[in-house]
Short mmCIF file of N, CA and C and ligand atoms in Angstrom, two decimals:
data_model
loop_
_atom_site.label_atom_id
_atom_site.label_comp_id
_atom_site.label_asym_id
_atom_site.label_seq_id
_atom_site.Cartn_x
_atom_site.Cartn_y
_atom_site.Cartn_z
N MET A 1393 0.91 -1.04 0.20
CA MET A 1393 -0.07 -0.14 0.40
C MET A 1393 1.25 1.40 0.15
N THR A 1394 0.42 2.03 -0.58
CA THR A 1394 0.87 3.30 -0.80
C THR A 1394 1.22 4.26 0.80
N GLU A 1395 2.15 4.92 1.32
CA GLU A 1395 2.39 5.37 2.14
C GLU A 1395 1.50 6.70 2.68
N ARG A 1396 1.25 6.42 3.85
CA ARG A 1396 -0.13 7.34 4.07
C ARG A 1396 0.93 8.30 5.51
N SER A 1397 0.26 9.40 5.95
CA SER A 1397 0.76 10.07 6.70
C SER A 1397 -0.63 10.93 7.56
N LEU A 1398 -0.37 11.16 8.75
CA LEU A 1398 -1.47 11.90 9.39
C LEU A 1398 -0.95 13.03 9.85
N VAL A 1399 -1.77 14.17 9.18
CA VAL A 1399 -1.49 15.62 9.19
C VAL A 1399 -2.62 16.36 10.23
N LEU A 1400 -2.36 17.28 11.32
CA LEU A 1400 -2.88 17.88 12.16
C LEU A 1400 -2.82 19.44 11.44
N VAL A 1401 -3.94 20.41 10.96
CA VAL A 1401 -4.29 21.77 11.12
C VAL A 1401 -4.35 21.98 12.99
N LYS A 1402 -3.24 22.49 13.25
CA LYS A 1402 -3.46 22.46 15.02
C LYS A 1402 -4.33 23.79 15.54
N PRO A 1403 -5.07 23.78 16.90
CA PRO A 1403 -5.72 24.93 16.92
C PRO A 1403 -5.42 26.66 16.75
N ASP A 1404 -3.90 26.99 16.55
CA ASP A 1404 -3.62 28.38 16.04
C ASP A 1404 -3.93 28.15 14.32
N GLY A 1405 -3.37 27.32 13.78
CA GLY A 1405 -3.64 27.31 12.43
C GLY A 1405 -5.26 27.11 11.71
N PHE A 1406 -5.90 26.31 12.95
CA PHE A 1406 -7.45 26.16 12.84
C PHE A 1406 -8.19 27.51 12.95
N ALA A 1407 -7.78 28.42 13.79
CA ALA A 1407 -8.51 29.81 14.34
C ALA A 1407 -8.13 30.59 13.22
N ARG A 1408 -6.85 30.71 12.89
CA ARG A 1408 -6.50 31.54 11.91
C ARG A 1408 -7.23 31.31 10.29
N GLY A 1409 -8.08 30.22 10.25
CA GLY A 1409 -8.44 30.22 8.84
C GLY A 1409 -7.40 29.58 7.79
N LEU A 1410 -6.17 28.84 8.53
CA LEU A 1410 -5.27 28.24 7.66
C LEU A 1410 -5.51 26.85 7.26
N SER A 1411 -6.72 26.14 7.43
CA SER A 1411 -6.75 24.75 6.78
C SER A 1411 -6.77 24.65 5.56
N GLY A 1412 -7.55 25.53 4.97
CA GLY A 1412 -7.52 25.53 3.44
C GLY A 1412 -5.95 25.48 2.92
N GLU A 1413 -5.29 26.63 3.32
CA GLU A 1413 -3.79 26.65 2.36
C GLU A 1413 -2.98 25.42 2.83
N VAL A 1414 -3.07 24.63 4.05
CA VAL A 1414 -2.22 24.07 4.40
C VAL A 1414 -2.74 22.67 3.24
N LEU A 1415 -3.95 22.21 3.28
CA LEU A 1415 -4.51 21.36 2.58
C LEU A 1415 -4.01 21.69 0.72
N ARG A 1416 -4.22 22.96 0.82
CA ARG A 1416 -3.97 23.53 -0.54
C ARG A 1416 -1.99 23.03 -1.15
N ARG A 1417 -1.45 23.09 -0.23
CA ARG A 1417 -0.04 22.81 -0.38
C ARG A 1417 0.27 21.62 -0.47
N ILE A 1418 -0.34 20.63 0.46
CA ILE A 1418 -0.35 19.14 0.46
C ILE A 1418 -0.59 18.62 -1.17
N GLU A 1419 -1.86 19.23 -1.61
CA GLU A 1419 -2.37 18.55 -2.72
C GLU A 1419 -1.63 19.52 -3.61
N ALA A 1420 -1.50 20.45 -3.84
CA ALA A 1420 -0.67 21.29 -4.98
C ALA A 1420 1.35 20.31 -5.29
N LYS A 1421 1.48 19.85 -3.80
CA LYS A 1421 2.66 18.66 -3.96
C LYS A 1421 2.59 17.52 -4.84
N GLY A 1422 1.00 16.90 -4.49
CA GLY A 1422 0.85 15.99 -5.52
C GLY A 1422 0.11 14.75 -4.41
N TYR A 1423 0.09 15.10 -3.27
CA TYR A 1423 -0.54 14.23 -2.34
C TYR A 1423 -1.85 13.90 -2.47
N ARG A 1424 -2.69 13.00 -1.78
CA ARG A 1424 -3.74 12.82 -2.02
C ARG A 1424 -4.44 12.63 -0.57
N LEU A 1425 -5.97 13.10 -0.48
CA LEU A 1425 -6.51 13.07 0.75
C LEU A 1425 -6.93 11.94 0.64
N VAL A 1426 -7.05 11.02 1.72
CA VAL A 1426 -7.58 10.11 1.99
C VAL A 1426 -8.86 9.98 3.04
N ALA A 1427 -8.66 11.04 4.27
CA ALA A 1427 -9.69 11.53 5.11
C ALA A 1427 -9.23 12.58 5.42
N LEU A 1428 -10.63 13.02 5.97
CA LEU A 1428 -10.68 14.69 6.49
C LEU A 1428 -11.33 14.77 7.67
N ALA A 1429 -11.36 15.32 8.63
CA ALA A 1429 -12.42 15.84 10.02
C ALA A 1429 -11.99 16.86 10.49
N VAL A 1430 -13.08 17.24 10.86
CA VAL A 1430 -13.00 18.55 12.27
C VAL A 1430 -13.32 18.26 13.34
N THR A 1431 -12.17 18.35 14.47
CA THR A 1431 -12.82 18.01 15.92
C THR A 1431 -11.52 18.41 16.75
N THR A 1432 -12.32 18.64 17.98
CA THR A 1432 -11.60 19.31 19.24
C THR A 1432 -11.05 18.20 19.93
N PRO A 1433 -10.09 17.42 19.66
CA PRO A 1433 -9.52 16.63 20.73
C PRO A 1433 -9.51 16.43 22.11
N ASP A 1434 -9.63 15.31 22.88
CA ASP A 1434 -9.92 15.44 24.33
C ASP A 1434 -8.72 14.98 24.61
N ARG A 1435 -8.30 15.18 26.00
CA ARG A 1435 -7.35 15.04 26.68
C ARG A 1435 -6.28 13.43 26.31
N ASP A 1436 -7.57 12.65 26.41
CA ASP A 1436 -7.01 11.13 26.29
C ASP A 1436 -6.81 10.88 24.82
N ARG A 1437 -7.48 11.30 23.99
CA ARG A 1437 -6.74 11.27 22.37
C ARG A 1437 -5.25 12.11 22.24
N LEU A 1438 -5.19 13.00 23.00
CA LEU A 1438 -3.46 13.48 22.91
C LEU A 1438 -2.90 12.84 23.88
N SER A 1439 -2.82 12.37 24.99
CA SER A 1439 -2.10 11.83 25.68
C SER A 1439 -1.55 10.62 25.04
N GLN A 1440 -2.05 9.89 24.18
CA GLN A 1440 -2.06 8.66 23.54
C GLN A 1440 -1.35 9.45 22.14
N HIS A 1441 -1.62 10.14 21.72
CA HIS A 1441 -0.82 11.20 20.23
C HIS A 1441 0.53 11.31 20.60
N TYR A 1442 0.39 12.33 22.00
CA TYR A 1442 1.87 12.70 22.35
C TYR A 1442 2.25 11.84 23.41
N ALA A 1443 2.40 10.29 23.45
CA ALA A 1443 2.75 9.59 24.20
C ALA A 1443 4.69 9.87 24.68
N GLU A 1444 4.97 10.24 23.49
CA GLU A 1444 6.56 9.88 23.43
C GLU A 1444 7.16 11.43 24.07
N HIS A 1445 6.05 12.15 24.41
CA HIS A 1445 6.59 13.91 25.15
C HIS A 1445 6.19 13.68 26.42
N GLU A 1446 5.54 12.61 26.88
CA GLU A 1446 5.48 13.10 28.40
C GLU A 1446 6.13 12.76 29.14
N GLY A 1447 6.25 13.79 29.77
CA GLY A 1447 7.27 14.04 31.28
C GLY A 1447 8.15 15.54 30.51
N LYS A 1448 8.08 15.77 29.30
CA LYS A 1448 8.80 16.58 29.23
C LYS A 1448 8.18 18.46 29.53
N PRO A 1449 8.86 19.04 29.57
CA PRO A 1449 8.71 20.32 30.19
C PRO A 1449 7.47 20.78 29.42
N PHE A 1450 7.78 20.53 27.85
CA PHE A 1450 6.29 21.46 27.02
C PHE A 1450 4.86 20.71 27.07
N TYR A 1451 5.16 19.44 27.65
CA TYR A 1451 4.21 18.61 27.53
C TYR A 1451 2.67 18.82 28.21
N GLU A 1452 2.71 19.28 29.15
CA GLU A 1452 1.05 20.04 29.98
C GLU A 1452 0.75 21.12 28.87
N PRO A 1453 1.65 22.07 28.72
CA PRO A 1453 1.26 23.33 27.75
C PRO A 1453 0.75 22.86 26.44
N LEU A 1454 1.79 21.72 25.87
CA LEU A 1454 1.11 21.11 24.58
C LEU A 1454 -0.04 20.37 24.46
N LEU A 1455 -0.28 19.69 25.33
CA LEU A 1455 -1.77 19.29 25.61
C LEU A 1455 -3.18 20.13 26.06
N GLU A 1456 -2.56 21.31 26.77
CA GLU A 1456 -3.54 22.17 26.85
C GLU A 1456 -3.86 23.19 25.46
N PHE A 1457 -2.87 23.31 24.79
CA PHE A 1457 -2.65 24.27 23.94
C PHE A 1457 -3.81 23.01 22.39
N MET A 1458 -3.41 21.95 22.35
CA MET A 1458 -4.26 21.20 21.43
C MET A 1458 -5.78 20.73 21.80
N SER A 1459 -5.69 20.69 23.03
CA SER A 1459 -7.14 20.77 23.49
C SER A 1459 -8.03 22.07 23.34
N SER A 1460 -7.33 22.93 22.87
CA SER A 1460 -8.30 24.48 23.37
C SER A 1460 -9.19 24.58 22.25
N GLY A 1461 -9.24 24.16 20.95
CA GLY A 1461 -10.02 24.33 20.19
C GLY A 1461 -10.11 23.25 19.12
N PRO A 1462 -10.59 23.35 17.86
CA PRO A 1462 -11.09 22.51 16.65
C PRO A 1462 -9.25 22.56 16.04
N VAL A 1463 -9.50 21.29 15.44
CA VAL A 1463 -8.09 21.15 14.71
C VAL A 1463 -8.79 20.33 13.41
N THR A 1464 -8.10 20.57 12.27
CA THR A 1464 -8.52 19.96 11.20
C THR A 1464 -7.23 18.74 11.05
N ALA A 1465 -7.90 17.35 10.96
CA ALA A 1465 -7.29 15.90 11.09
C ALA A 1465 -7.18 15.88 9.41
N ALA A 1466 -6.09 15.35 8.73
CA ALA A 1466 -6.35 14.68 7.80
C ALA A 1466 -5.48 13.60 7.62
N VAL A 1467 -5.59 12.43 6.69
CA VAL A 1467 -4.67 11.27 6.47
C VAL A 1467 -4.41 11.53 4.82
N ILE A 1468 -2.89 11.62 4.38
CA ILE A 1468 -2.67 11.91 3.19
C ILE A 1468 -1.85 11.01 2.48
N GLU A 1469 -2.03 10.80 1.54
CA GLU A 1469 -0.73 9.54 0.68
C GLU A 1469 -0.52 9.86 -0.52
N GLY A 1470 0.88 9.10 -0.73
CA GLY A 1470 1.57 9.26 -1.81
C GLY A 1470 2.92 8.47 -1.24
N GLU A 1471 3.88 7.97 -2.30
CA GLU A 1471 5.34 7.61 -2.00
C GLU A 1471 6.09 8.53 -1.49
N ARG A 1472 6.45 8.37 -0.28
CA ARG A 1472 7.12 9.08 1.02
C ARG A 1472 6.49 10.61 1.08
N CYS A 1473 5.17 10.16 1.35
CA CYS A 1473 4.84 11.46 1.90
C CYS A 1473 4.81 11.94 3.34
N ILE A 1474 5.14 10.79 4.21
CA ILE A 1474 5.80 10.88 5.39
C ILE A 1474 6.82 12.14 5.56
N GLU A 1475 7.95 11.87 4.80
CA GLU A 1475 9.04 12.96 4.79
C GLU A 1475 8.73 13.78 4.12
N GLY A 1476 7.81 13.87 2.90
CA GLY A 1476 7.62 14.79 2.03
C GLY A 1476 6.98 15.96 2.81
N PHE A 1477 5.64 15.69 3.53
CA PHE A 1477 5.23 16.52 4.60
C PHE A 1477 5.87 17.27 5.45
N ARG A 1478 6.99 16.42 6.61
CA ARG A 1478 7.61 17.02 7.35
C ARG A 1478 8.22 18.31 6.56
N SER A 1479 8.86 17.86 5.23
CA SER A 1479 9.80 19.18 4.46
C SER A 1479 8.59 20.54 3.96
N LEU A 1480 7.46 19.96 4.13
CA LEU A 1480 6.77 21.13 3.42
C LEU A 1480 6.23 22.01 5.14
N ALA A 1481 6.17 21.14 6.19
CA ALA A 1481 6.15 21.80 7.29
C ALA A 1481 7.19 22.52 7.45
N GLY A 1482 8.61 22.23 7.45
CA GLY A 1482 9.41 22.79 8.12
C GLY A 1482 9.73 22.49 9.47
N LYS A 1483 11.17 23.08 10.10
CA LYS A 1483 11.27 22.62 11.50
C LYS A 1483 10.55 23.51 12.35
N THR A 1484 10.44 22.37 13.60
CA THR A 1484 9.80 22.56 14.46
C THR A 1484 9.71 23.64 15.38
N ASP A 1485 10.68 24.68 15.23
CA ASP A 1485 10.79 26.38 15.65
C ASP A 1485 10.57 26.84 14.68
N PRO A 1486 9.25 27.59 14.49
CA PRO A 1486 8.88 28.34 13.53
C PRO A 1486 9.95 29.35 13.32
N THR A 1487 10.85 29.76 14.02
CA THR A 1487 12.01 30.86 13.96
C THR A 1487 12.70 30.36 12.97
N GLU A 1488 13.09 28.86 13.42
CA GLU A 1488 14.31 28.59 12.52
C GLU A 1488 13.84 28.09 10.94
N ALA A 1489 12.03 27.80 10.76
CA ALA A 1489 11.53 27.09 10.22
C ALA A 1489 11.83 27.88 8.79
N LEU A 1490 12.34 27.33 7.65
CA LEU A 1490 12.75 28.11 6.50
C LEU A 1490 11.36 28.88 5.73
N PRO A 1491 11.73 30.10 4.97
CA PRO A 1491 10.92 30.65 4.34
C PRO A 1491 9.98 29.79 3.29
N GLY A 1492 9.15 29.22 2.89
CA GLY A 1492 8.94 28.58 1.56
C GLY A 1492 8.07 27.41 2.36
N THR A 1493 8.24 27.00 3.83
CA THR A 1493 7.89 25.65 4.28
C THR A 1493 6.13 26.64 5.13
N ILE A 1494 5.44 25.54 5.75
CA ILE A 1494 4.24 25.86 6.77
C ILE A 1494 4.68 26.75 7.44
N ARG A 1495 5.82 26.31 8.26
CA ARG A 1495 6.09 27.06 9.38
C ARG A 1495 6.63 28.10 9.34
N GLY A 1496 7.65 28.38 8.28
CA GLY A 1496 8.23 29.07 8.05
C GLY A 1496 7.69 30.53 6.94
N ASP A 1497 6.84 30.14 6.83
CA ASP A 1497 5.94 31.42 6.23
C ASP A 1497 4.81 31.85 6.84
N LEU A 1498 4.36 31.00 7.61
CA LEU A 1498 3.08 31.54 8.11
C LEU A 1498 2.82 31.56 9.97
N GLY A 1499 4.22 31.18 10.26
CA GLY A 1499 4.41 30.73 11.84
C GLY A 1499 5.39 31.54 12.50
N ARG A 1500 5.36 32.08 13.58
CA ARG A 1500 6.08 32.35 14.26
C ARG A 1500 6.17 32.28 15.88
N ASP A 1501 7.50 32.68 16.98
CA ASP A 1501 7.28 32.27 18.18
C ASP A 1501 6.60 33.48 18.88
N TRP A 1502 5.79 32.98 19.81
CA TRP A 1502 4.96 33.58 20.73
C TRP A 1502 5.49 33.86 22.11
N GLY A 1503 6.36 33.58 22.17
CA GLY A 1503 7.19 33.44 23.81
C GLY A 1503 6.46 32.44 24.69
N GLU A 1504 5.77 31.28 24.12
CA GLU A 1504 4.89 30.52 25.29
C GLU A 1504 5.98 29.34 25.54
N LYS A 1505 5.03 28.73 26.47
CA LYS A 1505 5.94 27.76 27.11
C LYS A 1505 5.96 26.44 25.67
N VAL A 1506 4.81 26.01 25.11
CA VAL A 1506 4.83 25.32 23.87
C VAL A 1506 5.02 26.25 22.49
N GLN A 1507 5.52 25.65 21.94
CA GLN A 1507 5.58 26.21 20.14
C GLN A 1507 4.24 25.77 19.55
N LYS A 1508 3.72 26.84 19.42
CA LYS A 1508 2.49 26.70 18.32
C LYS A 1508 2.60 27.18 17.01
N ASN A 1509 2.99 25.78 15.88
CA ASN A 1509 3.56 25.79 15.11
C ASN A 1509 2.56 25.08 13.70
N LEU A 1510 1.48 25.38 14.12
CA LEU A 1510 0.83 25.30 13.23
C LEU A 1510 -0.06 23.79 12.56
N VAL A 1511 1.09 23.14 12.33
CA VAL A 1511 0.84 21.89 11.93
C VAL A 1511 1.54 20.42 12.65
N HIS A 1512 1.04 19.23 12.55
CA HIS A 1512 1.66 18.37 12.96
C HIS A 1512 1.66 17.18 11.49
N GLY A 1513 2.79 16.87 11.50
CA GLY A 1513 2.86 15.52 10.57
C GLY A 1513 3.69 14.47 11.27
N SER A 1514 3.02 12.99 10.71
CA SER A 1514 3.97 12.01 11.19
C SER A 1514 5.09 12.08 11.06
N ASP A 1515 5.83 11.23 11.77
CA ASP A 1515 7.49 11.29 11.38
C ASP A 1515 8.43 9.69 11.12
N SER A 1516 7.38 8.82 10.95
CA SER A 1516 7.95 7.47 10.56
C SER A 1516 6.99 6.38 10.42
N SER A 1517 7.11 5.47 9.76
CA SER A 1517 5.93 4.85 9.13
C SER A 1517 5.29 3.94 10.51
N GLU A 1518 5.82 3.86 11.53
CA GLU A 1518 5.26 3.52 12.87
C GLU A 1518 4.53 4.39 13.06
N SER A 1519 5.21 5.61 13.43
CA SER A 1519 4.03 6.77 14.20
C SER A 1519 2.67 6.93 13.26
N SER A 1520 3.05 6.77 12.36
CA SER A 1520 1.98 7.35 10.87
C SER A 1520 0.61 6.05 11.60
N ALA A 1521 1.22 4.79 11.31
CA ALA A 1521 0.22 3.81 11.73
C ALA A 1521 -0.44 4.19 12.75
N ARG A 1522 0.37 4.29 13.70
CA ARG A 1522 -0.13 4.39 15.25
C ARG A 1522 -1.04 5.59 15.08
N GLU A 1523 -0.49 7.04 14.75
CA GLU A 1523 -1.41 7.93 14.91
C GLU A 1523 -2.68 7.70 14.05
N ILE A 1524 -2.73 7.00 12.90
CA ILE A 1524 -4.02 7.35 11.99
C ILE A 1524 -4.87 6.36 12.73
N ALA A 1525 -4.33 5.44 13.69
CA ALA A 1525 -5.24 4.40 14.26
C ALA A 1525 -6.26 5.33 15.59
N ILE A 1526 -5.44 6.29 15.74
CA ILE A 1526 -5.96 7.17 16.93
C ILE A 1526 -6.98 7.99 16.62
N TRP A 1527 -6.82 8.98 15.55
CA TRP A 1527 -7.56 9.90 14.85
C TRP A 1527 -8.53 9.23 14.00
N PHE A 1528 -8.68 8.17 13.40
CA PHE A 1528 -9.27 7.65 12.47
C PHE A 1528 -9.49 6.08 12.40
N PRO A 1529 -9.75 5.29 13.71
CA PRO A 1529 -10.12 4.35 13.69
C PRO A 1529 -10.58 3.11 12.93
N ASP A 1530 -11.50 3.86 12.12
CA ASP A 1530 -12.54 3.25 10.95
C ASP A 1530 -11.37 3.09 9.69
N LEU A 1531 -10.49 3.46 9.78
CA LEU A 1531 -9.92 3.24 8.55
C LEU A 1531 -8.91 2.16 8.12
N GLY A 1532 -8.81 1.61 9.46
CA GLY A 1532 -8.02 0.31 8.98
C GLY A 1532 -6.81 0.22 8.44
P1 DAT B 754 6.92 18.23 15.51
O1 DAT B 754 6.01 18.60 15.39
O2 DAT B 754 8.08 18.77 14.69
O3 DAT B 754 7.49 16.74 14.87
P2 DAT B 754 7.92 17.19 18.61
O4 DAT B 754 7.09 15.92 17.85
O5 DAT B 754 9.02 17.05 18.54
O6 DAT B 754 7.66 18.15 17.29
O7 DAT B 754 7.11 17.84 19.44
C1 DAT B 754 5.75 17.78 19.19
C2 DAT B 754 5.43 19.84 19.78
O8 DAT B 754 5.53 19.99 20.55
C3 DAT B 754 5.76 20.48 18.76
O9 DAT B 754 5.33 20.74 17.30
C4 DAT B 754 5.99 21.68 19.47
C5 DAT B 754 5.93 21.28 21.05
N1 DAT B 754 7.43 21.25 21.28
C6 DAT B 754 8.45 20.74 20.90
N2 DAT B 754 9.72 20.97 21.20
C7 DAT B 754 9.55 21.94 22.21
C8 DAT B 754 10.29 22.83 23.12
N3 DAT B 754 11.27 22.13 23.01
N4 DAT B 754 10.01 24.06 23.33
C9 DAT B 754 8.29 24.08 23.06
N5 DAT B 754 7.43 23.35 22.23
C10 DAT B 754 7.98 22.59 21.89
MG1 MG B 755 6.43 15.32 16.80
#
């Protein structure tokens, strides 16, 4: 099966009306949308999604931020789309993210405990499978 990745437009991006811009860039790159949803995630879903970060100083602010409002969740598909979307997103720190990337063009540092950097993308095939099961349990 063609590679899939889980993409989120985080509450900051959703609130700024950037879901369409993010999806536009994904489609312009040539990846295909497989599933799409708007939802406000609860703590239980987020603690599963961000399990690898439990105990880190930004963990609680991250869960607080991510549960603060709606997100757009998408499953995208295409050869090497995991790596490809990470490339579209840019570096985690929006100040360091290069112009041309989503975080570099549209994001900035707001001086908070958690970086609000507009998007999430799976970082490996293992996390992609795990995350798709969390956000789209019916996809199989
Ligand atoms: P990414 O989203 O680029 O995969 P990550 O998985 O390391 O980054 O971290 C998850 C999110 O947590 C990230 O998008 C923003 C926030 N974050 C990560 N490291 C941080 C830090 N050192 N300070 C503040 N927020 C951070
Ligand atoms: Mg990550």
